Short mmCIF file of C-alpha atoms in Angstrom, two decimals:
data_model
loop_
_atom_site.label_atom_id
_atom_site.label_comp_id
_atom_site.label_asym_id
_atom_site.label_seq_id
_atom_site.Cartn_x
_atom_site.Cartn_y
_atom_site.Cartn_z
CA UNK A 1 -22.54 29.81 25.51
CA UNK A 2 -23.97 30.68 28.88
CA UNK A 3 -21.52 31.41 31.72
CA UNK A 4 -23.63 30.09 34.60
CA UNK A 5 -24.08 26.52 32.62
CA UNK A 6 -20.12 26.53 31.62
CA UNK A 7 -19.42 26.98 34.93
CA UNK A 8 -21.58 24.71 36.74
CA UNK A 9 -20.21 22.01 34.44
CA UNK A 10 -17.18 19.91 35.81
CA UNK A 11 -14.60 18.33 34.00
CA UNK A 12 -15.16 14.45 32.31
CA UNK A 13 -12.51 11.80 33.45
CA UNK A 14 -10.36 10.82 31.15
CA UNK A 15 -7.09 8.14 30.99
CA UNK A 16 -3.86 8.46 31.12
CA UNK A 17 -1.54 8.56 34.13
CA UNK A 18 1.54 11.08 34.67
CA UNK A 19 3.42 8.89 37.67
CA UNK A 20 6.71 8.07 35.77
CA UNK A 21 6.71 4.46 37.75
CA UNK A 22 3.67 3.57 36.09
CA UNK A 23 3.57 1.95 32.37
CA UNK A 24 0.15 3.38 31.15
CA UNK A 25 -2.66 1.20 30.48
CA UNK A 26 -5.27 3.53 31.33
CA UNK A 27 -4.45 5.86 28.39
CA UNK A 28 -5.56 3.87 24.83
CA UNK A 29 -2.53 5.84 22.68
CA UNK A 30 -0.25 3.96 20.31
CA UNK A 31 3.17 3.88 22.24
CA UNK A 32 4.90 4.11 19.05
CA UNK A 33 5.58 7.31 16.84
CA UNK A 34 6.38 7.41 13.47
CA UNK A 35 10.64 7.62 12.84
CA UNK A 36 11.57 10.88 12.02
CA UNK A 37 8.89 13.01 13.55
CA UNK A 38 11.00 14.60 16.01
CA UNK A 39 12.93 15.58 13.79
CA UNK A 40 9.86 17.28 12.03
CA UNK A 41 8.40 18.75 14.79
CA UNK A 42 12.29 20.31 15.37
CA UNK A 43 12.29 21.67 12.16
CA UNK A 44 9.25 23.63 12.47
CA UNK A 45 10.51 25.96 15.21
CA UNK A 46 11.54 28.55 12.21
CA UNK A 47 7.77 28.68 10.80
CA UNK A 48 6.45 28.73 14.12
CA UNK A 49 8.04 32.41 14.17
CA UNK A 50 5.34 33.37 12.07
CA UNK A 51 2.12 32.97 11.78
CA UNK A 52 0.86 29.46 10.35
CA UNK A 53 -0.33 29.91 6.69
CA UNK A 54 -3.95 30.44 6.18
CA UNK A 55 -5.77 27.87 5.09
CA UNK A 56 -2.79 25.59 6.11
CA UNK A 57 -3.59 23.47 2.44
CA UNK A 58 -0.53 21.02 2.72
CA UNK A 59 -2.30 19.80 5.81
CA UNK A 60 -5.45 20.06 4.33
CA UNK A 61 -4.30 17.96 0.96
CA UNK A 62 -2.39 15.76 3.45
CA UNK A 63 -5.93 14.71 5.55
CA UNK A 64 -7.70 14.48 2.58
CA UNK A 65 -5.70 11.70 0.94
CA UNK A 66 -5.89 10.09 4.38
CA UNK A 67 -9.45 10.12 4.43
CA UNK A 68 -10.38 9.89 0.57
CA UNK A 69 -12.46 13.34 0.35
CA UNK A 70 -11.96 16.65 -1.17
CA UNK A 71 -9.33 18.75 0.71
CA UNK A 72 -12.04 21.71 0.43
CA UNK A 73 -13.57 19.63 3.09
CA UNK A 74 -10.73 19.40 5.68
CA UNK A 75 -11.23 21.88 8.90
CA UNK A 76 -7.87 21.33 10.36
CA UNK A 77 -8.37 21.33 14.20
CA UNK A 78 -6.16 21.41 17.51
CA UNK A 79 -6.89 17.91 18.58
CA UNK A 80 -10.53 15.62 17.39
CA UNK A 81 -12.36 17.05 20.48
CA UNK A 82 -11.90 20.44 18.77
CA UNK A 83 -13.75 19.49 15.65
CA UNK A 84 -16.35 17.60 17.75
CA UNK A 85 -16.96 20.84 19.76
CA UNK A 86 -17.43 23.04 16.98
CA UNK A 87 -19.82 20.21 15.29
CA UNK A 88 -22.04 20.13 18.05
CA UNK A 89 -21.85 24.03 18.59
CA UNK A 90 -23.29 24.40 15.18
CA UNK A 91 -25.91 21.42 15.79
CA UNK A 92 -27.02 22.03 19.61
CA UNK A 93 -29.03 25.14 20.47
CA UNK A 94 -30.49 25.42 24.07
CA UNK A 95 -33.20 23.02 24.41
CA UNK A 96 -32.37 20.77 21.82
CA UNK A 97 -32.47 17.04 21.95
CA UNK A 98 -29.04 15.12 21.07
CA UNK A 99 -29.49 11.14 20.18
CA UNK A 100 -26.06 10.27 22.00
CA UNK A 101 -24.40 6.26 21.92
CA UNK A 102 -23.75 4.95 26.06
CA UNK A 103 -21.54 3.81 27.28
CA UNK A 104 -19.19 6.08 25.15
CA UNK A 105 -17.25 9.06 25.03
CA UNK A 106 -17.99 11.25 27.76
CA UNK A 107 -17.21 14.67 26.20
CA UNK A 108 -20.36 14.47 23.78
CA UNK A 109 -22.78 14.99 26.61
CA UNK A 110 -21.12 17.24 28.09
CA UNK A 111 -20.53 19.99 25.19
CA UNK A 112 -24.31 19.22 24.67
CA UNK A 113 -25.13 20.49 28.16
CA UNK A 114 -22.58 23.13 27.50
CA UNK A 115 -24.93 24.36 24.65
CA UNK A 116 -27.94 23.71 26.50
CA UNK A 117 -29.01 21.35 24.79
CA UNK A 118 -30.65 17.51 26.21
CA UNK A 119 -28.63 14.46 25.84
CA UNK A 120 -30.84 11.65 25.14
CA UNK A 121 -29.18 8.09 25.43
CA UNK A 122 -29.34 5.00 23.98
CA UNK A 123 -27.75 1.87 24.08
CA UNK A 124 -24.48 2.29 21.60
CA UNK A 125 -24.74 -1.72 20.55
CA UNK A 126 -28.06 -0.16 18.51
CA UNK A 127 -27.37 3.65 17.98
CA UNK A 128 -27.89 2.90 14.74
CA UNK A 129 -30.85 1.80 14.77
CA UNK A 130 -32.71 4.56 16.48
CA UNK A 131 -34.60 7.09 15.41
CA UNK A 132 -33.47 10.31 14.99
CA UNK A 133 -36.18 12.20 14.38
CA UNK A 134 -36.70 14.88 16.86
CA UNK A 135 -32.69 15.34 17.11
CA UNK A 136 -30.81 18.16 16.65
CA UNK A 137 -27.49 15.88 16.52
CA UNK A 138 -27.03 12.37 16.40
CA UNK A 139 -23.39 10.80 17.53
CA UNK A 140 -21.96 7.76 16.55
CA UNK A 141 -18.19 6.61 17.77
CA UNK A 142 -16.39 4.14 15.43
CA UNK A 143 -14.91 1.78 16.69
CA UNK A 144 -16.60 3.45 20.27
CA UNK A 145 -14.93 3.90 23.22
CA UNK A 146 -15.01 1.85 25.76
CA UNK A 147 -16.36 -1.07 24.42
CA UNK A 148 -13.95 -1.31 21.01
CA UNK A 149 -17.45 -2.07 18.84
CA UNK A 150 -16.85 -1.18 15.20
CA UNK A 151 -20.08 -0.54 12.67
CA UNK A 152 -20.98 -1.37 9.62
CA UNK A 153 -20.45 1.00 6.60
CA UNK A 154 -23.68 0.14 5.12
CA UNK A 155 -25.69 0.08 8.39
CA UNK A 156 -23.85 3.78 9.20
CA UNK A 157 -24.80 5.06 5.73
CA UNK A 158 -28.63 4.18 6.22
CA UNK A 159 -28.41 5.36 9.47
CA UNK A 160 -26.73 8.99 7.43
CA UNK A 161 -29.43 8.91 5.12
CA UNK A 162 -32.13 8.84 7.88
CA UNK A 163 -30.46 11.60 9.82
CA UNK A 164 -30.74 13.51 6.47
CA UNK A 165 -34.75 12.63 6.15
CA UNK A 166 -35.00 14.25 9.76
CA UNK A 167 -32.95 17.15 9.24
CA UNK A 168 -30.38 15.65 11.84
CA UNK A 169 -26.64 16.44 11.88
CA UNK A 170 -25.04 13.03 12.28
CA UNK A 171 -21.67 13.65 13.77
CA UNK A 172 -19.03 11.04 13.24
CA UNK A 173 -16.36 10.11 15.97
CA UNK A 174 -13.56 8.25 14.47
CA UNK A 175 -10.75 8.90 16.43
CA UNK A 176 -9.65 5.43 16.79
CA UNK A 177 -11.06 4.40 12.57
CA UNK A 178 -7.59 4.05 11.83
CA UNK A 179 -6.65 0.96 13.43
CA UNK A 180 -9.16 -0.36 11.13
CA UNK A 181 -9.77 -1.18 7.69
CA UNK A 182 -12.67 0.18 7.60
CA UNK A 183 -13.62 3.00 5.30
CA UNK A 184 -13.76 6.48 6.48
CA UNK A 185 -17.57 8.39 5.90
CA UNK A 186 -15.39 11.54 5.53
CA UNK A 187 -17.36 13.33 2.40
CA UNK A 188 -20.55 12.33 3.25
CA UNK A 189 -23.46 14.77 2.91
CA UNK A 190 -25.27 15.57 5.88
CA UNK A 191 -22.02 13.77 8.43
CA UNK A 192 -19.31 15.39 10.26
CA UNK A 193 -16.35 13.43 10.50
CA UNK A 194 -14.62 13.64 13.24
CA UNK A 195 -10.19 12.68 13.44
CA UNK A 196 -7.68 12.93 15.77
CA UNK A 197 -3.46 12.44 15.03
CA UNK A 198 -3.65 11.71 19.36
CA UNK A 199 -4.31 7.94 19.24
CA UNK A 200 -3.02 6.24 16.00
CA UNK A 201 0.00 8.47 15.92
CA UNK A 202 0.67 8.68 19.90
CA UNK A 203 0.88 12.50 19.78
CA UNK A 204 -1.88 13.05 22.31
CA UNK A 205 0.11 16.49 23.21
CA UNK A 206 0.38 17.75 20.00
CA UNK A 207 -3.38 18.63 19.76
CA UNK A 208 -3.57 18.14 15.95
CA UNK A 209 -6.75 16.97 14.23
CA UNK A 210 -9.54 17.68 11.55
CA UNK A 211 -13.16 17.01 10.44
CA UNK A 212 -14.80 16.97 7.58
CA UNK A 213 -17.98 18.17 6.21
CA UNK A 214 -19.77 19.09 2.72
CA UNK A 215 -21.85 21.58 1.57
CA UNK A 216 -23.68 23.96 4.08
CA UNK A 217 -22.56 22.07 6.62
CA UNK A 218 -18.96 22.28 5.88
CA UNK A 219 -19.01 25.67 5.07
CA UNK A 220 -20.49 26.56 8.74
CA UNK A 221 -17.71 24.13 9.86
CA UNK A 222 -15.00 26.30 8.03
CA UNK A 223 -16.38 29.95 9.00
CA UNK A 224 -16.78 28.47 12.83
CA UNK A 225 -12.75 27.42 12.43
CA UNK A 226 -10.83 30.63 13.95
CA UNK A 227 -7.86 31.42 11.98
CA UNK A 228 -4.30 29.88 13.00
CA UNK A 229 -6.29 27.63 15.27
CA UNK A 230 -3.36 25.08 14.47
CA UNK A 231 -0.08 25.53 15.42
CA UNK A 232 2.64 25.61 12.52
CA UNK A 233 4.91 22.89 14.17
CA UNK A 234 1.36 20.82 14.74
CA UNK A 235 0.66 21.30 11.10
CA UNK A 236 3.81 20.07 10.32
CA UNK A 237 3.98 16.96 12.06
CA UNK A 238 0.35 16.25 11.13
CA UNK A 239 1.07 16.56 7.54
CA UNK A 240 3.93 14.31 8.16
CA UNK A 241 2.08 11.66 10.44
CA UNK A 242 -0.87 11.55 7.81
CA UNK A 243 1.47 9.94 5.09
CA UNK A 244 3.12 7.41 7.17
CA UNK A 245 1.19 4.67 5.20
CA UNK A 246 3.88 1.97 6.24
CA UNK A 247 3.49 2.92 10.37
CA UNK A 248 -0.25 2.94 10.03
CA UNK A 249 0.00 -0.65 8.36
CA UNK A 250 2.32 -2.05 10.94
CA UNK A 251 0.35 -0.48 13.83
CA UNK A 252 -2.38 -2.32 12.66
CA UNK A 253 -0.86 -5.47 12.71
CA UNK A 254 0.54 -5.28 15.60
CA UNK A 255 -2.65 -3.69 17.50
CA UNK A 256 -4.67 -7.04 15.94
CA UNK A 257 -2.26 -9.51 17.19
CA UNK A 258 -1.44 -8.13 20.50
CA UNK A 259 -5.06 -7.53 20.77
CA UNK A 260 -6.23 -10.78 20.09
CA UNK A 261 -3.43 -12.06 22.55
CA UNK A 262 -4.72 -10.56 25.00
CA UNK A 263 -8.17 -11.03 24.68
CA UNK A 264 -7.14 -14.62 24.77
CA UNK A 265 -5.03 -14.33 28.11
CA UNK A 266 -7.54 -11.73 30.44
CA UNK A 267 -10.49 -14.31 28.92
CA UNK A 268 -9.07 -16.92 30.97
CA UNK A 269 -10.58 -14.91 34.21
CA UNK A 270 -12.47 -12.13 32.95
CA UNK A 271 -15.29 -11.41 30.71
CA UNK A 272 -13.88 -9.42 28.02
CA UNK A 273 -15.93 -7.76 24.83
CA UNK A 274 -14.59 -7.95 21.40
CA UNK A 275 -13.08 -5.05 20.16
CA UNK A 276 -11.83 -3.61 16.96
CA UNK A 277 -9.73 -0.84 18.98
CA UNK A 278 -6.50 -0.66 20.74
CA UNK A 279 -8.60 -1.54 23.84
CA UNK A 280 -10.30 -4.20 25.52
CA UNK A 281 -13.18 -3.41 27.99
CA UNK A 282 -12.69 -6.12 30.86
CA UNK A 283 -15.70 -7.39 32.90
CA UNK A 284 -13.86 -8.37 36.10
CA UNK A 285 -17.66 -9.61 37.69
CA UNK A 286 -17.74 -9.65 41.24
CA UNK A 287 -14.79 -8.44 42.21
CA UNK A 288 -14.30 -5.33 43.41
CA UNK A 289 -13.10 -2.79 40.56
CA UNK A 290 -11.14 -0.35 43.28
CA UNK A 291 -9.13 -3.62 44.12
CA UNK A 292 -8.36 -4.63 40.91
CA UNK A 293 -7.10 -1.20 39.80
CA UNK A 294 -4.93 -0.88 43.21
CA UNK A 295 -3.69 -4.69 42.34
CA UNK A 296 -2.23 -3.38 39.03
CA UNK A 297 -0.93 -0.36 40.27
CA UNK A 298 0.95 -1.67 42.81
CA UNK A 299 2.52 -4.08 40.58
CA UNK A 300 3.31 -1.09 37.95
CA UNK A 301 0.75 -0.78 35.55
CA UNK A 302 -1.79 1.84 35.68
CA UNK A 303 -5.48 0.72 34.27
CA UNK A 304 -8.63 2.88 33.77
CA UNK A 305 -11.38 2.82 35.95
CA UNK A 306 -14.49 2.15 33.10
CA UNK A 307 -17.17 2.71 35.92
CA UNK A 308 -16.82 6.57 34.36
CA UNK A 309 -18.56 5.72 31.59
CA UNK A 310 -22.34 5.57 31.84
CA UNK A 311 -23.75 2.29 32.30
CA UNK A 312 -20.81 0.79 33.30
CA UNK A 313 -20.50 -0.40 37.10
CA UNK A 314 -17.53 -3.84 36.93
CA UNK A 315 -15.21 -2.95 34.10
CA UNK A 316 -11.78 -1.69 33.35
CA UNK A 317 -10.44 -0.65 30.17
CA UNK A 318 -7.15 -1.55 28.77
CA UNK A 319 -5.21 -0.80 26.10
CA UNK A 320 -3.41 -2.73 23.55
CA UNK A 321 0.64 -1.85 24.00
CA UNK A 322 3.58 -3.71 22.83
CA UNK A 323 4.04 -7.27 23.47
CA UNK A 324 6.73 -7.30 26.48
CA UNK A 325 4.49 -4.37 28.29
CA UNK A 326 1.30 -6.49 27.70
CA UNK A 327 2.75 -9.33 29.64
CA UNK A 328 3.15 -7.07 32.41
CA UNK A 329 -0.25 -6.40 32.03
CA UNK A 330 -1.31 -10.30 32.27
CA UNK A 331 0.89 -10.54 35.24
CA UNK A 332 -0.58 -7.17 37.02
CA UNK A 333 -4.08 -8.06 36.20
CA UNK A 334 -3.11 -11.99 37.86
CA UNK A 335 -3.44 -14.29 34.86
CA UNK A 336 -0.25 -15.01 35.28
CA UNK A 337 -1.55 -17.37 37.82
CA UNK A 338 -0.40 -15.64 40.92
CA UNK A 339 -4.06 -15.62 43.06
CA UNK A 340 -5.56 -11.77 44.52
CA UNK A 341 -5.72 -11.82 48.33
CA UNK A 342 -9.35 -11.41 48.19
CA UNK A 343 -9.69 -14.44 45.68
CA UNK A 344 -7.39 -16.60 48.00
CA UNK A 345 -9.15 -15.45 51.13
CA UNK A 346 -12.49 -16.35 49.08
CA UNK A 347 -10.91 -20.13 48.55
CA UNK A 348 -9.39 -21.54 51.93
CA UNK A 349 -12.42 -19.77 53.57
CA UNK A 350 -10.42 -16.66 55.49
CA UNK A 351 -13.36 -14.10 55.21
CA UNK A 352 -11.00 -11.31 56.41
CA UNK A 353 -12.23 -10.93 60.53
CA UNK A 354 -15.26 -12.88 59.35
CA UNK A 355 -16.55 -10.55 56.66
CA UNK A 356 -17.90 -11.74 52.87
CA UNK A 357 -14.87 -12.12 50.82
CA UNK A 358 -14.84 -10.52 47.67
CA UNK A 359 -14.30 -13.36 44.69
#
């Protein structure tokens, strides 16, 4: 890693919102935990007095049969951006090329850049079907962040297999796969799978996640891994989290209806894409996205600002919370009929001082 490229590089924006007044939108975490996982975390204090075994193979065995693939596979990781770093570290050297999905996660260009390597971009609504020859490292985000698109199995397995033809290390994001049915591509030769216990789960501070890779890959994944790089109360509560099979189910649910609720609602005055996540990326057209994020803060709910995402220049992203929060979201974002300034301004013809009114 050079120093003077690490330090020229700033820091990516990111969600979330630490004003106690404000019910969080802007962060796309489940705002449930599983019962009983206090009381795990608690109970590791006494391991965390020594050092966390080594491999940690409960949560290895415990990620596995979360995923469906061979606990030999599992790199247990603080947190999914961990495993992605260490994917694209072993991927990326300086000068290489990096096929990367926009608009979506802004962390994967920037630990490409961090390695010196090129990000090259293309649109994520076909990142699967571009070409990856001439890549180091391909990325693909399931369902991707912001816009809540899901892919294929199929389509992402062809799109494996030609990675493989070109010698390409196809690094899969699916930090948010398990609000889905879908089926994980953990095991897959030639992929890096990517999880994270912050989103599903709603531990974003516990910084507990893994990856997954197969044969030389996964064995450069596992020497890269430095030891105890997982706390033991982390461990513990991922272990726990992964076998919550009746909280993932009912997350689900929940996530789909509420989701589709809303989608319904913000549609009657926004543009909003369909989405497979516990998010909705909202198109609010003309109006002006500063205003609409004040609106909603100043009515109590904090949204994020999508314009960080490349390509993006009208949108918000919001996620999916429970029900009774997610009418406060209507109301903040005005569908529950009560009219912007700007928008009433715009409609009995007050311009503001004779200005263009922003509709």
């Amino acid at each position: 890693m050079n120093r003077e490229r690490a330090a020229a590089l700033g820091r990516e924006p990111h969600g979330s919102t630490d004003d106690p007044d404000l019910l969080d939108f802007s962060a796309n975490t489940n705002p449930a935990v599983p019962a009983g996982v206090e009381r795990v975390y608690c109970a590791a204090f006494e391991t965390a007095r020594t050092y966390p075994p080594e491999p940690p193979e409960a949560f290895r065995a415990a990620a596995a049969d979360y995923v469906g693939c061979e606990p030999e596979n599992v790199v247990p990781t603080p947190g999914g951006l961990a495993a992605i770093r260490t994917a694209i570290a072993l991927a990326v050297d300086p000068g290489d090329s990096a096929l990367l999905p926009a608009p979506s996660f802004g962390e994967y260009a920037r630990e490409v850049r961090l390695r010196g390597g090129d990000p090259s971009f293309v649109d994520a609504e076909r990142v699967l079907d571009a070409d990856p020859r001439g890549h180091a490292l391909a990325v693909v985000c399931t369902p991707n962040n912001p816009t809540g698109a899901g892919y294929d199995r199929e389509a992402l397995l062809a799109f494996a297999e030609r990675c493989r033809a070109a010698d390409t290390v196809l690094l899969v994001d699916e930090a948010f796969l398990g609000f889905t049915e879908r089926e994980s591509l953990a095991g897959t030769d030639g992929v890096v799978v990517a999880r994270a216990l912050t989103k599903l789960f709603g531990l974003p501070g516990i910084r507990a996640g893994f990856a997954v890779a197969t044969g030389d890959l996964g064995a450069a994944m596992r020497g890269a891994r430095r030891a105890w790089n997982v706390s033991a109360p982390a461990l513990a509560t991922g272990e726990y989290c992964l076998r919550q099979t009746a909280f993932v189910r009912e997350t689900r649910d929940r996530v789909r209806r509420e989701r589709g609720r809303l989608r319904t609602g913000l549609g009657e005055r926004y543009d909003v894409a369909p989405s497979e996540a516990p998010f909705l990326l909202v198109d609010v057209g003309d109006r002006d996205v500063d205003r609409v994020v004040a609106r909603a803060r100043e009515r109590g709910v904090a949204v994020r600002d999508a314009r960080t995402f490349r390509g993006l220049d009208s949108h918000v992203r919001v996620a999916v919370r429970h029900p009774a929060e997610n009418d406060r979201l209507l109301a903040a974002l005005g569908v529950d009929g009560e009219e912007d300034d700007d928008e009433a301004d715009a409609e009995t013809g007050d311009g503001g001082g004779g200005g263009d009114a922003d509709v």
